[in-house]
Short mmCIF file of C-alpha atoms in Angstrom, two decimals:
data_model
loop_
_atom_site.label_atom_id
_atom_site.label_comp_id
_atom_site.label_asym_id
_atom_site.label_seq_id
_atom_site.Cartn_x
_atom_site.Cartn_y
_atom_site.Cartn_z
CA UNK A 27 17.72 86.65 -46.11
CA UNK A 28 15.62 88.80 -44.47
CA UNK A 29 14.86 92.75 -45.40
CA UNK A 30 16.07 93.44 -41.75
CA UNK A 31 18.81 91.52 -42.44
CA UNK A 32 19.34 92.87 -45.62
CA UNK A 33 18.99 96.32 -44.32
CA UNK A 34 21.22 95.65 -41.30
CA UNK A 35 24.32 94.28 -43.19
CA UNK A 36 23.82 90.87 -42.16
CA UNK A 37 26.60 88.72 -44.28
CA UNK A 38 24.24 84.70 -44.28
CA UNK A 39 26.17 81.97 -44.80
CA UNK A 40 25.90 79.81 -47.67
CA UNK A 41 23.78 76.72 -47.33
CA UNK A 42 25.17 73.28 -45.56
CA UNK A 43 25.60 71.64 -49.24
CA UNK A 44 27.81 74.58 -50.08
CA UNK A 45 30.01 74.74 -46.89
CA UNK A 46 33.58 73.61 -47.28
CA UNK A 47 34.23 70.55 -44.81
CA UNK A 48 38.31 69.45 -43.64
CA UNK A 49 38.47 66.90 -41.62
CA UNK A 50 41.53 67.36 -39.72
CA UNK A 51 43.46 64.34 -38.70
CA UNK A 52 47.45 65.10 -39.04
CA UNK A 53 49.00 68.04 -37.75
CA UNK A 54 49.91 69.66 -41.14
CA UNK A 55 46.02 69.68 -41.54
CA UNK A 56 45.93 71.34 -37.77
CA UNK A 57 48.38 73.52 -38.85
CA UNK A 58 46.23 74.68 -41.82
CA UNK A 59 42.91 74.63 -40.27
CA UNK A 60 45.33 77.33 -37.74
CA UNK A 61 46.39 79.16 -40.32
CA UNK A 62 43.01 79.71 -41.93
CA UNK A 63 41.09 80.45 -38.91
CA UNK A 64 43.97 83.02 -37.82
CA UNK A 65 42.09 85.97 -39.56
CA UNK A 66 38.59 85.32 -38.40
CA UNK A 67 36.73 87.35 -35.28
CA UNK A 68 33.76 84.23 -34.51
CA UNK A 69 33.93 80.51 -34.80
CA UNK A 70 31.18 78.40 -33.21
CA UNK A 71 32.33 74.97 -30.98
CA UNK A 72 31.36 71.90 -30.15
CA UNK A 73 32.68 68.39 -28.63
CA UNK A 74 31.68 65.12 -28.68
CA UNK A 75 32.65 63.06 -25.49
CA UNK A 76 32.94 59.46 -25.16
CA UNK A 77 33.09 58.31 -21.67
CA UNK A 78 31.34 54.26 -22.36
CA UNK A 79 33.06 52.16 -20.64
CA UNK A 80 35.07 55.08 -19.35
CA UNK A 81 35.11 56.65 -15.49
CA UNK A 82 35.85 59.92 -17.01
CA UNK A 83 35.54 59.65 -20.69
CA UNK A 84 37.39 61.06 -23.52
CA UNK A 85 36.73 64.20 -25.75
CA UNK A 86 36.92 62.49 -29.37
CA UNK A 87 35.92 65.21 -31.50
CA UNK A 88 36.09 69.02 -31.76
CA UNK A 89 34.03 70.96 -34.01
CA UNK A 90 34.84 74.40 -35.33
CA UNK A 91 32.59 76.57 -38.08
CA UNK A 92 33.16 80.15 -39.52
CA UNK A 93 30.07 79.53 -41.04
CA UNK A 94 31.69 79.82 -44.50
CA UNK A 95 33.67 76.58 -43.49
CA UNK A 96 33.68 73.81 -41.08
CA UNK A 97 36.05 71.43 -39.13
CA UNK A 98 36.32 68.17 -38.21
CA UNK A 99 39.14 67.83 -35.74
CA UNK A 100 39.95 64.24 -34.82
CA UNK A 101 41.18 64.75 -31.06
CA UNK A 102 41.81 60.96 -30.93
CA UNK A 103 44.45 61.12 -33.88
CA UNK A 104 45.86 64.14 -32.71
CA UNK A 105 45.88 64.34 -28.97
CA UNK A 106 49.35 64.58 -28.43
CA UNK A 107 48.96 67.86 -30.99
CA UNK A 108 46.21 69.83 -29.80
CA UNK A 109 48.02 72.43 -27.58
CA UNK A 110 47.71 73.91 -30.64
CA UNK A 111 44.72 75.07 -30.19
CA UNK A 112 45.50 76.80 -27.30
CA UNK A 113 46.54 80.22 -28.84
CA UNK A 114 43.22 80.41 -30.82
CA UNK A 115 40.66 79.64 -27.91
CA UNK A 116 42.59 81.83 -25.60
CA UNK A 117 42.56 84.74 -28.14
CA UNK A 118 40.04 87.35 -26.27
CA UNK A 119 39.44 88.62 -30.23
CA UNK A 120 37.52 85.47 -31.26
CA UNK A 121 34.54 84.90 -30.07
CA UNK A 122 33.68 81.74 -28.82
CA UNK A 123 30.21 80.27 -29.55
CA UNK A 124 28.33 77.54 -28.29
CA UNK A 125 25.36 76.59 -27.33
CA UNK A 126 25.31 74.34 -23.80
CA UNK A 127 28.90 75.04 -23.66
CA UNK A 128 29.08 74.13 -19.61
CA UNK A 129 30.72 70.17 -20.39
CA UNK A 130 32.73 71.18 -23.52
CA UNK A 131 34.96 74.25 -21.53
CA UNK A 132 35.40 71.37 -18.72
CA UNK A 133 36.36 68.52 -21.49
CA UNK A 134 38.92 70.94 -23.37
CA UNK A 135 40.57 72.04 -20.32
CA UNK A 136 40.84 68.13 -18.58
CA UNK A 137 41.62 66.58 -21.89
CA UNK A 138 43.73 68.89 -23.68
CA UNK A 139 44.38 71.58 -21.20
CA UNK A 140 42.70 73.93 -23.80
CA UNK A 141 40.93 77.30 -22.15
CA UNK A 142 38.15 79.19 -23.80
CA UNK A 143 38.42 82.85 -24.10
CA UNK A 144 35.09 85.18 -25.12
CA UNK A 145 32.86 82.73 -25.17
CA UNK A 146 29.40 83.22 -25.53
CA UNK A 147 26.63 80.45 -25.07
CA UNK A 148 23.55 80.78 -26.57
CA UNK A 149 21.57 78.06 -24.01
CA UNK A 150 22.61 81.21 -21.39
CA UNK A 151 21.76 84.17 -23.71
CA UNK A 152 17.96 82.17 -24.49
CA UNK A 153 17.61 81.62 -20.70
CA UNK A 154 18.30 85.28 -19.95
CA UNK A 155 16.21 86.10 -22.83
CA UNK A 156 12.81 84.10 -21.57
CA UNK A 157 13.62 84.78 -18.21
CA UNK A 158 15.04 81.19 -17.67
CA UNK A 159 17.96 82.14 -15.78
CA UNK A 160 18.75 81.07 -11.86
CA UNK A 161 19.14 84.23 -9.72
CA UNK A 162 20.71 84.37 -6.60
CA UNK A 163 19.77 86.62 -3.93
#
């Protein structure tokens, strides 16, 4: 860690080969993962999306990290259970991160009807930041 973020507070994460990992393929495990995540402020998100051989493809996997420990989510095994995620993405006190974020909000909502809350994307916050961004007007 850096003195800065030493001096600032900062709370690092331990490394990748020390990071709890559930992979969560039955609903009690949802239900867990749930429960767990129900006192946190951040998680970061991701999907993977399948759509070979597909017009519109499938969201197969969901990704969710506190840093201090990550999840697997198998949308695939658990499709007909993942309105229950809905509670914790629409939470406006959990931040949402993730970085190129524009096809996962669009995947959640088609696939699972799922709606993301305080997000922040880090693709838009580096394109503001170098000056990347499209302005209108």
């Amino acid at each position: 860690m850096s003195a800065a973020a030493a001096a600032a507070g900062a709370i690092m994460p331990p490394p990748l080969s020390e990071t709890p990992l559930l992979w969560v393929n039955t609903p009690r495990k949802l239900k867990r993962m749930l429960s767990e995540l129900s006192a946190v402020s951040a998680i970061a998100v991701d999907t993977e999306h399948n759509s070979q051989r597909s017009y519109l493809g499938l969201t197969c996997l969901l990704q969710i990290s506190t840093g201090f420990k990550d999840y697997l989510i198998d949308c695939l095994a658990l499709h007909d259970h993942m309105h229950l995620l809905r509670p914790l993405m629409a939470d406006t006190s959990v931040t949402k991160v993730l970085h190129g974020g524009a096809n996962d909000v669009i995947w959640l909502q088609r696939d699972f009807h799922i709606y993301l809350v305080n997000v922040f994307d880090t693709e838009k916050a580096a394109q503001v930041i170098c000056g990347l961004e499209k302005r209108t007007g």
